[in-house]
CSV table of C-alpha atoms in Angstrom, one decimal:
chain,number,residue,atom,x,y,z
A,1,MET,CA,0.0,0.0,0.0
A,2,SER,CA,1.3,3.5,-1.0
A,3,GLU,CA,1.9,6.2,1.6
A,4,HIS,CA,-1.0,8.2,0.0
A,5,GLN,CA,-3.3,5.3,0.3
A,6,GLU,CA,-2.4,4.8,4.0
A,7,ASP,CA,-2.9,8.5,4.7
A,8,THR,CA,-6.4,8.3,3.0
A,9,GLU,CA,-7.4,5.3,4.9
A,10,LEU,CA,-6.3,6.8,8.2
A,11,PHE,CA,-8.1,10.0,7.6
A,12,HIS,CA,-11.1,8.1,6.3
A,13,SER,CA,-11.3,6.1,9.6
A,14,MET,CA,-10.8,9.3,11.7
A,15,ILE,CA,-13.4,11.3,9.8
A,16,ASN,CA,-16.0,8.6,10.3
A,17,ARG,CA,-15.1,8.2,14.0
A,18,VAL,CA,-15.5,11.9,14.6
A,19,LEU,CA,-18.8,12.1,12.7
A,20,ASP,CA,-20.2,9.0,14.6
A,21,LYS,CA,-19.3,10.6,17.9
A,22,GLU,CA,-19.8,14.2,17.4
A,23,VAL,CA,-22.6,14.4,14.9
A,24,ALA,CA,-24.7,11.2,14.4
A,25,PRO,CA,-26.3,11.0,17.9
A,26,PHE,CA,-27.4,14.6,17.7
A,27,TYR,CA,-28.2,15.4,14.1
A,28,GLU,CA,-31.9,14.7,14.3
A,29,GLN,CA,-32.2,17.3,17.1
A,30,TRP,CA,-30.2,19.8,15.1
A,31,GLU,CA,-32.5,19.3,12.1
A,32,GLU,CA,-35.5,20.0,14.3
A,33,GLU,CA,-33.9,23.0,15.9
A,34,ALA,CA,-32.8,24.3,12.5
A,35,ALA,CA,-29.3,25.0,13.8
A,36,ILE,CA,-26.0,23.3,14.5
A,37,PRO,CA,-24.8,24.3,18.1
A,38,ARG,CA,-21.8,26.7,17.8
A,39,ASP,CA,-19.6,24.4,19.9
A,40,VAL,CA,-19.9,21.6,17.3
A,41,TRP,CA,-17.4,23.6,15.1
A,42,ARG,CA,-14.9,23.8,18.0
A,43,ASN,CA,-15.3,20.1,18.5
A,44,LEU,CA,-14.6,19.5,14.8
A,45,GLY,CA,-11.6,21.7,15.1
A,46,GLN,CA,-10.2,19.9,18.1
A,47,ALA,CA,-10.6,16.7,16.1
A,48,ALA,CA,-8.5,18.1,13.2
A,49,MET,CA,-11.5,18.1,10.9
A,50,LEU,CA,-11.2,21.8,9.9
A,51,GLY,CA,-8.4,22.9,7.7
A,52,ILE,CA,-7.5,19.3,6.7
A,53,ASP,CA,-5.4,20.5,3.8
A,54,MET,CA,-4.3,23.8,5.2
A,55,PRO,CA,-0.5,24.3,6.0
A,56,GLU,CA,0.8,23.3,9.4
A,57,GLU,CA,2.1,26.7,10.2
A,58,TYR,CA,-1.6,27.9,10.5
A,59,GLY,CA,-2.6,24.8,12.5
A,60,GLY,CA,-3.8,22.8,9.6
A,61,ALA,CA,-3.1,19.0,9.0
A,62,ALA,CA,-1.4,19.6,5.7
A,63,ALA,CA,-3.1,16.6,4.2
A,64,SER,CA,-4.0,16.2,0.5
A,65,PHE,CA,-6.8,18.1,-1.2
A,66,GLU,CA,-8.5,14.7,-1.9
A,67,ILE,CA,-8.9,14.1,1.8
A,68,SER,CA,-10.5,17.4,2.4
A,69,GLN,CA,-13.1,16.5,-0.2
A,70,LEU,CA,-13.5,13.0,1.4
A,71,ALA,CA,-14.7,14.7,4.6
A,72,ILE,CA,-17.5,16.5,2.6
A,73,GLU,CA,-18.3,13.3,0.9
A,74,GLU,CA,-18.6,11.3,4.1
A,75,MET,CA,-20.9,13.9,5.8
A,76,ALA,CA,-23.2,13.8,2.8
A,77,ARG,CA,-23.1,9.9,2.6
A,78,LYS,CA,-24.3,9.8,6.3
A,79,GLY,CA,-27.2,12.1,5.5
A,80,PHE,CA,-25.7,15.2,7.1
A,81,GLY,CA,-26.4,17.5,4.2
A,82,GLY,CA,-26.8,20.7,6.2
A,83,LEU,CA,-23.5,20.1,7.9
A,84,ALA,CA,-21.8,19.2,4.7
A,85,SER,CA,-22.9,22.6,3.1
A,86,GLY,CA,-21.8,24.6,6.2
A,87,TYR,CA,-18.5,22.7,6.3
A,88,ASN,CA,-17.9,23.2,2.5
A,89,ILE,CA,-18.3,27.0,3.0
A,90,HIS,CA,-16.1,27.3,6.0
A,91,ALA,CA,-13.3,24.8,5.3
A,92,ASN,CA,-13.4,24.3,1.5
A,93,ILE,CA,-14.2,27.9,0.3
A,94,VAL,CA,-13.4,30.6,2.8
A,95,MET,CA,-10.1,29.1,4.2
A,96,PRO,CA,-8.7,28.7,0.6
A,97,TYR,CA,-9.8,32.3,-0.3
A,98,ILE,CA,-7.7,33.6,2.6
A,99,LEU,CA,-4.8,31.2,2.0
A,100,HIS,CA,-4.7,32.1,-1.7
A,101,LEU,CA,-5.5,35.8,-1.6
A,102,GLY,CA,-4.8,37.1,1.9
A,103,SER,CA,-1.7,38.9,3.2
A,104,GLU,CA,0.5,37.1,5.7
A,105,ALA,CA,-1.1,39.3,8.4
A,106,GLN,CA,-4.6,38.2,7.4
A,107,LYS,CA,-3.6,34.5,7.2
A,108,GLN,CA,-2.0,34.7,10.7
A,109,ARG,CA,-5.0,36.5,12.1
A,110,TYR,CA,-7.8,34.3,10.8
A,111,LEU,CA,-6.7,30.8,9.7
A,112,PRO,CA,-5.5,29.5,13.1
A,113,ASP,CA,-8.8,30.4,14.7
A,114,MET,CA,-10.9,29.1,11.7
A,115,ILE,CA,-9.0,25.8,11.9
A,116,SER,CA,-9.6,25.5,15.6
A,117,GLY,CA,-13.3,26.3,15.2
A,118,ASP,CA,-13.1,29.4,17.3
A,119,VAL,CA,-14.0,31.5,14.3
A,120,LEU,CA,-16.8,30.2,11.9
A,121,SER,CA,-16.9,31.8,8.5
A,122,ALA,CA,-19.4,32.6,5.6
A,123,ILE,CA,-19.1,34.1,2.2
A,124,ALA,CA,-21.6,36.7,1.1
A,125,MET,CA,-22.2,37.0,-2.7
A,126,THR,CA,-26.0,36.5,-3.3
A,127,GLU,CA,-28.2,39.5,-2.9
A,128,PRO,CA,-32.0,39.9,-2.9
A,129,GLY,CA,-32.1,41.4,-6.4
A,130,ALA,CA,-29.0,39.6,-7.9
A,131,GLY,CA,-28.7,35.8,-7.5
A,132,SER,CA,-26.3,34.1,-9.9
A,133,ASP,CA,-25.7,37.5,-11.7
A,134,LEU,CA,-22.8,38.7,-9.5
A,135,ALA,CA,-22.0,41.6,-11.8
A,136,ALA,CA,-25.4,43.1,-10.8
A,137,MET,CA,-24.7,43.3,-7.1
A,138,ARG,CA,-25.6,46.6,-5.4
A,139,THR,CA,-23.7,46.3,-2.1
A,140,THR,CA,-21.1,49.1,-2.1
A,141,ALA,CA,-17.8,49.7,-0.3
A,142,GLN,CA,-16.6,53.3,-0.5
A,143,ARG,CA,-13.0,54.0,0.3
A,144,THR,CA,-12.5,56.8,2.8
A,145,GLU,CA,-9.6,57.9,5.0
A,146,LYS,CA,-10.8,55.8,7.9
A,147,GLY,CA,-11.4,52.6,5.8
A,148,TYR,CA,-14.1,51.3,3.6
A,149,VAL,CA,-17.8,52.1,4.3
A,150,ILE,CA,-20.0,49.1,3.3
A,151,ASN,CA,-23.7,49.5,2.6
A,152,GLY,CA,-26.1,46.8,1.3
A,153,ALA,CA,-27.7,43.5,2.0
A,154,LYS,CA,-27.0,39.8,1.2
A,155,VAL,CA,-29.4,36.8,1.3
A,156,PHE,CA,-29.2,33.0,1.5
A,157,ILE,CA,-25.9,33.1,3.3
A,158,THR,CA,-24.9,29.7,4.7
A,159,ASN,CA,-23.5,30.0,8.3
A,160,GLY,CA,-24.7,33.5,8.2
A,161,LEU,CA,-26.4,33.4,11.7
A,162,GLN,CA,-23.3,32.2,13.5
A,163,ALA,CA,-20.3,33.3,11.5
A,164,GLU,CA,-17.8,35.6,13.2
A,165,LEU,CA,-16.1,36.3,9.8
A,166,VAL,CA,-17.7,36.9,6.5
A,167,ILE,CA,-16.1,37.5,3.1
A,168,VAL,CA,-18.3,40.2,1.7
A,169,CYS,CA,-18.4,41.0,-2.1
A,170,ALA,CA,-19.1,44.6,-2.7
A,171,LYS,CA,-18.8,47.2,-5.5
A,172,THR,CA,-15.8,49.6,-5.0
A,173,ASP,CA,-16.5,51.0,-8.4
A,174,PRO,CA,-20.3,50.8,-9.0
A,175,GLY,CA,-19.9,51.9,-12.7
A,176,ALA,CA,-17.4,49.3,-13.7
A,177,GLY,CA,-19.7,46.2,-13.7
A,178,ALA,CA,-17.8,43.0,-12.8
A,179,LYS,CA,-14.5,44.8,-12.8
A,180,GLY,CA,-15.7,47.0,-9.9
A,181,VAL,CA,-16.2,44.1,-7.4
A,182,SER,CA,-13.8,43.8,-4.4
A,183,LEU,CA,-13.7,41.3,-1.5
A,184,PHE,CA,-13.6,42.2,2.2
A,185,LEU,CA,-12.9,40.3,5.4
A,186,VAL,CA,-15.7,41.5,7.7
A,187,ASP,CA,-15.7,41.0,11.5
A,188,THR,CA,-19.4,40.4,12.4
A,189,SER,CA,-18.9,42.2,15.7
A,190,LEU,CA,-18.5,45.6,14.1
A,191,PRO,CA,-21.1,48.3,14.4
A,192,GLY,CA,-23.3,48.5,11.3
A,193,PHE,CA,-23.5,44.7,10.8
A,194,SER,CA,-26.8,43.0,11.5
A,195,ARG,CA,-28.5,39.7,10.6
A,196,GLY,CA,-32.1,38.9,9.8
A,197,LYS,CA,-33.8,35.9,11.4
A,198,GLY,CA,-32.9,32.5,10.0
A,199,ILE,CA,-34.4,31.6,6.6
A,200,ARG,CA,-36.6,28.5,6.8
A,201,LYS,CA,-35.8,26.0,4.0
A,202,ILE,CA,-37.5,22.8,2.7
A,203,GLY,CA,-34.2,20.9,3.3
A,204,GLN,CA,-30.8,21.1,5.0
A,205,HIS,CA,-32.5,22.4,8.0
A,206,ALA,CA,-29.5,22.0,10.3
A,207,SER,CA,-27.6,24.4,8.1
A,208,ASP,CA,-28.4,28.0,9.2
A,209,THR,CA,-29.1,30.4,6.4
A,210,ALA,CA,-29.5,34.1,6.9
A,211,GLU,CA,-29.9,37.6,5.4
A,212,LEU,CA,-27.1,39.9,6.2
A,213,PHE,CA,-27.3,43.8,6.4
A,214,PHE,CA,-24.5,46.4,6.2
A,215,SER,CA,-25.4,50.0,7.3
A,216,ASP,CA,-22.4,52.4,7.1
A,217,LEU,CA,-20.3,49.5,8.3
A,218,VAL,CA,-16.6,50.7,8.4
A,219,VAL,CA,-13.8,48.2,7.9
A,220,PRO,CA,-10.1,49.1,7.9
A,221,HIS,CA,-8.2,49.3,4.7
A,222,GLY,CA,-6.5,46.1,5.8
A,223,ALA,CA,-9.8,44.2,5.6
A,224,LEU,CA,-9.5,44.3,1.7
A,225,LEU,CA,-8.8,40.7,0.5
A,226,GLY,CA,-6.5,40.8,-2.5
A,227,GLU,CA,-6.6,43.8,-4.7
A,228,GLU,CA,-9.3,46.4,-5.2
A,229,GLY,CA,-11.4,45.7,-8.3
A,230,ARG,CA,-10.3,42.1,-8.8
A,231,GLY,CA,-13.0,40.5,-6.7
A,232,PHE,CA,-14.9,39.0,-9.7
A,233,ALA,CA,-11.6,37.5,-11.1
A,234,TYR,CA,-10.9,36.0,-7.7
A,235,LEU,CA,-14.4,34.5,-7.5
A,236,MET,CA,-13.9,32.9,-11.0
A,237,GLN,CA,-10.5,31.6,-9.8
A,238,GLU,CA,-11.9,29.9,-6.7
A,239,LEU,CA,-15.2,28.6,-8.1
A,240,PRO,CA,-13.7,25.3,-9.3
A,241,ARG,CA,-12.9,24.3,-5.7
A,242,GLU,CA,-16.3,25.3,-4.5
A,243,ARG,CA,-17.9,23.3,-7.2
A,244,LEU,CA,-15.7,20.3,-6.5
A,245,GLY,CA,-17.1,20.4,-2.9
A,246,VAL,CA,-20.6,20.4,-4.2
A,247,GLY,CA,-19.7,17.5,-6.5
A,248,ALA,CA,-18.3,15.6,-3.5
A,249,GLN,CA,-21.5,16.2,-1.7
A,250,ALA,CA,-23.5,14.9,-4.6
A,251,VAL,CA,-21.4,11.7,-4.8
A,252,GLY,CA,-21.5,11.1,-1.1
A,253,ALA,CA,-25.3,11.7,-0.7
A,254,THR,CA,-26.0,9.5,-3.8
A,255,GLU,CA,-24.0,6.7,-2.3
A,256,GLY,CA,-25.8,7.1,1.0
A,257,VAL,CA,-29.3,7.1,-0.4
A,258,LEU,CA,-28.5,4.2,-2.7
A,259,ALA,CA,-27.2,2.2,0.3
A,260,ILE,CA,-30.4,2.6,2.4
A,261,THR,CA,-32.6,1.9,-0.6
A,262,LEU,CA,-30.8,-1.3,-1.5
A,263,ASP,CA,-31.3,-2.4,2.1
A,264,TYR,CA,-35.0,-1.5,2.1
A,265,VAL,CA,-36.0,-3.1,-1.2
A,266,GLN,CA,-34.5,-6.4,-0.1
A,267,GLN,CA,-36.6,-6.4,3.1
A,268,ARG,CA,-39.9,-5.0,2.0
A,269,LYS,CA,-42.4,-7.2,0.3
A,270,ALA,CA,-45.3,-6.4,-2.1
A,271,PHE,CA,-47.6,-8.7,-3.9
A,272,GLY,CA,-45.9,-11.7,-2.4
A,273,GLN,CA,-42.4,-10.9,-3.4
A,274,ARG,CA,-39.5,-8.6,-2.4
A,275,VAL,CA,-39.6,-5.1,-3.9
A,276,ALA,CA,-36.1,-5.9,-5.1
A,277,ASP,CA,-37.4,-8.6,-7.3
A,278,PHE,CA,-39.5,-6.3,-9.5
A,279,GLN,CA,-37.8,-5.5,-12.8
A,280,ASN,CA,-38.6,-1.8,-12.4
A,281,THR,CA,-36.7,-1.8,-9.1
A,282,ARG,CA,-33.7,-3.7,-10.5
A,283,PHE,CA,-33.5,-1.4,-13.6
A,284,LYS,CA,-33.9,1.8,-11.5
A,285,LEU,CA,-31.1,0.8,-9.2
A,286,ALA,CA,-28.9,-0.5,-11.9
A,287,GLU,CA,-29.1,2.9,-13.7
A,288,ALA,CA,-28.4,4.7,-10.5
A,289,ARG,CA,-25.3,2.6,-9.9
A,290,ALA,CA,-24.1,3.3,-13.5
A,291,ARG,CA,-24.6,7.0,-13.2
A,292,LEU,CA,-22.9,7.1,-9.8
A,293,GLU,CA,-19.8,5.3,-11.0
A,294,MET,CA,-19.6,7.7,-14.1
A,295,ALA,CA,-19.9,10.6,-11.7
A,296,LYS,CA,-17.2,9.3,-9.4
A,297,ALA,CA,-14.9,8.9,-12.4
A,298,TYR,CA,-15.5,12.5,-13.6
A,299,LEU,CA,-15.0,13.8,-10.0
A,300,LYS,CA,-11.7,12.1,-9.7
A,301,GLN,CA,-10.6,13.4,-13.1
A,302,CYS,CA,-11.6,16.9,-12.1
A,303,ILE,CA,-9.7,16.6,-8.8
A,304,ALA,CA,-6.6,15.5,-10.7
A,305,LYS,CA,-7.0,18.5,-13.0
A,306,TYR,CA,-7.4,20.9,-10.1
A,307,LEU,CA,-4.2,19.6,-8.5
A,308,LYS,CA,-2.3,20.4,-11.6
A,309,GLY,CA,-3.9,23.8,-11.9
A,310,GLU,CA,-5.7,22.8,-15.1
A,311,MET,CA,-9.4,22.7,-14.0
A,312,GLY,CA,-11.2,25.5,-15.8
A,313,PRO,CA,-14.7,27.1,-15.4
A,314,THR,CA,-16.2,24.7,-18.1
A,315,ASP,CA,-14.9,21.6,-16.2
A,316,ALA,CA,-16.4,22.9,-13.0
A,317,ALA,CA,-19.7,23.7,-14.7
A,318,ILE,CA,-20.0,20.2,-16.3
A,319,LEU,CA,-19.1,18.7,-12.9
A,320,LYS,CA,-21.7,20.6,-11.0
A,321,LEU,CA,-24.4,20.3,-13.6
A,322,MET,CA,-24.2,16.6,-14.1
A,323,LEU,CA,-23.5,15.5,-10.5
A,324,THR,CA,-26.2,17.6,-8.8
A,325,GLU,CA,-28.8,16.7,-11.4
A,326,MET,CA,-27.8,13.0,-10.9
A,327,GLN,CA,-28.2,13.4,-7.1
A,328,CYS,CA,-31.7,14.9,-7.4
A,329,ASP,CA,-32.8,12.2,-9.9
A,330,ILE,CA,-31.5,9.3,-7.9
A,331,ALA,CA,-32.9,10.6,-4.6
A,332,ASN,CA,-36.2,11.0,-6.3
A,333,ASP,CA,-36.2,7.4,-7.7
A,334,CYS,CA,-35.0,6.0,-4.4
A,335,LEU,CA,-37.8,7.8,-2.5
A,336,GLN,CA,-40.3,6.3,-4.9
A,337,LEU,CA,-39.1,2.8,-4.2
A,338,PHE,CA,-40.0,3.4,-0.5
A,339,GLY,CA,-43.6,4.1,-1.4
A,340,GLY,CA,-45.6,5.9,1.2
A,341,TYR,CA,-42.8,5.4,3.8
A,342,GLY,CA,-40.6,7.5,1.7
A,343,TYR,CA,-42.8,10.6,2.3
A,344,THR,CA,-42.4,10.3,6.0
A,345,VAL,CA,-39.7,12.0,8.0
A,346,GLU,CA,-39.1,8.8,10.0
A,347,TYR,CA,-37.3,7.3,7.0
A,348,PRO,CA,-34.0,9.0,6.2
A,349,VAL,CA,-34.6,8.7,2.4
A,350,SER,CA,-36.9,11.8,2.8
A,351,ARG,CA,-34.0,13.9,4.1
A,352,PHE,CA,-31.8,12.8,1.3
A,353,PHE,CA,-34.5,13.9,-1.1
A,354,VAL,CA,-35.1,17.4,0.3
A,355,ASP,CA,-31.5,18.0,1.1
A,356,ALA,CA,-30.5,17.3,-2.6
A,357,ARG,CA,-32.8,19.9,-4.1
A,358,VAL,CA,-30.7,23.0,-3.3
A,359,GLN,CA,-27.6,21.4,-4.9
A,360,THR,CA,-28.8,22.4,-8.3
A,361,ILE,CA,-29.4,26.0,-7.1
A,362,TYR,CA,-26.5,27.2,-5.0
A,363,ALA,CA,-23.0,27.7,-6.2
A,364,GLY,CA,-24.5,28.6,-9.6
A,365,THR,CA,-27.8,27.2,-10.8
A,366,SER,CA,-28.0,24.3,-13.4
A,367,GLU,CA,-29.2,26.9,-15.9
A,368,ILE,CA,-26.1,29.1,-15.3
A,369,MET,CA,-23.9,25.9,-15.6
A,370,LYS,CA,-25.5,25.2,-19.1
A,371,GLU,CA,-24.8,28.8,-20.2
A,372,VAL,CA,-21.1,28.5,-19.0
A,373,ILE,CA,-20.8,25.3,-21.0
A,374,ALA,CA,-22.5,26.7,-24.0
A,375,ARG,CA,-20.3,29.8,-24.1
A,376,SER,CA,-17.2,27.6,-24.2
A,377,MET,CA,-18.6,26.0,-27.4
A,378,LEU,CA,-20.4,28.9,-29.0
A,379,GLY,CA,-19.2,32.1,-27.3
A,380,LYS,CA,-21.5,34.8,-25.9
């Protein structure tokens, strides 16, 4: 066995132990309460689950990128979709933004506390009047002698209710379209920052989602992440990793829902035979397995490209489109095989079903993914 395989197996075992101890016994309660207790993130930090592929100098485990995706996959496979989404934002999106774009002072200030779980993070792109159209955002950040003055609002922000740190996308040059966007590291304890009440969703209930407001919020000049006016380019640069995380969720959740369905159809009887013995059941599950194996192969291919710095926006769009649509289709087919029981919250297949739905919406809708792919072939 290679050293890489040994590392993967060790981390795989560790990830499962942590999830079984810190998450599994309580997850139903968190779903009912529509929140993950803040201390859970500190527990995950203590268990080395946060910052898995971050450098050791900031407190990370310095493991491979693949292992960080494995953590997301395992959460989704166990049916912890809300946790997987919150984790993807904090550990797989915000941390790399700071690592890749931040000054050394910003890295030293934030990454150790994010890796320990003492600081939970979010990223604020989406606005009430501008969803996937980031160039149309209206939140502004005006440069003054005392810092940047931020005004505006964001919506559908994962981890928004609890985050101590938010990367805020704002227009520093409102007349420059996409070229006028900049990124800021915003401490949520600052005057002028406020949150709306949690947004109730049809799925991923444990993941808190909020509306954020900025009213003459002043951040120091040192809160600028990267260079002024390059925010949109940074978002495009980091999107492949975000969409890899969503793809890992899709694969993990599909494996999870398929496993519980295989178990159910072999036990449940209808018309004198097992549900597993009907040709429709066999064909549906065969197709699901085939699609899953193809998805896993493409995810692996994209990860290899990403590690070489060769994964582009089209690769990321194809990955997100095909894997999330697959997840929704298979969750739907599996729920159908449970019959009436599938529509009850007592059977976990129902959570796999409702948790899947948002995957084709956040991080760029399926329609936007199709447009990205079409532009790569046909231009604008």
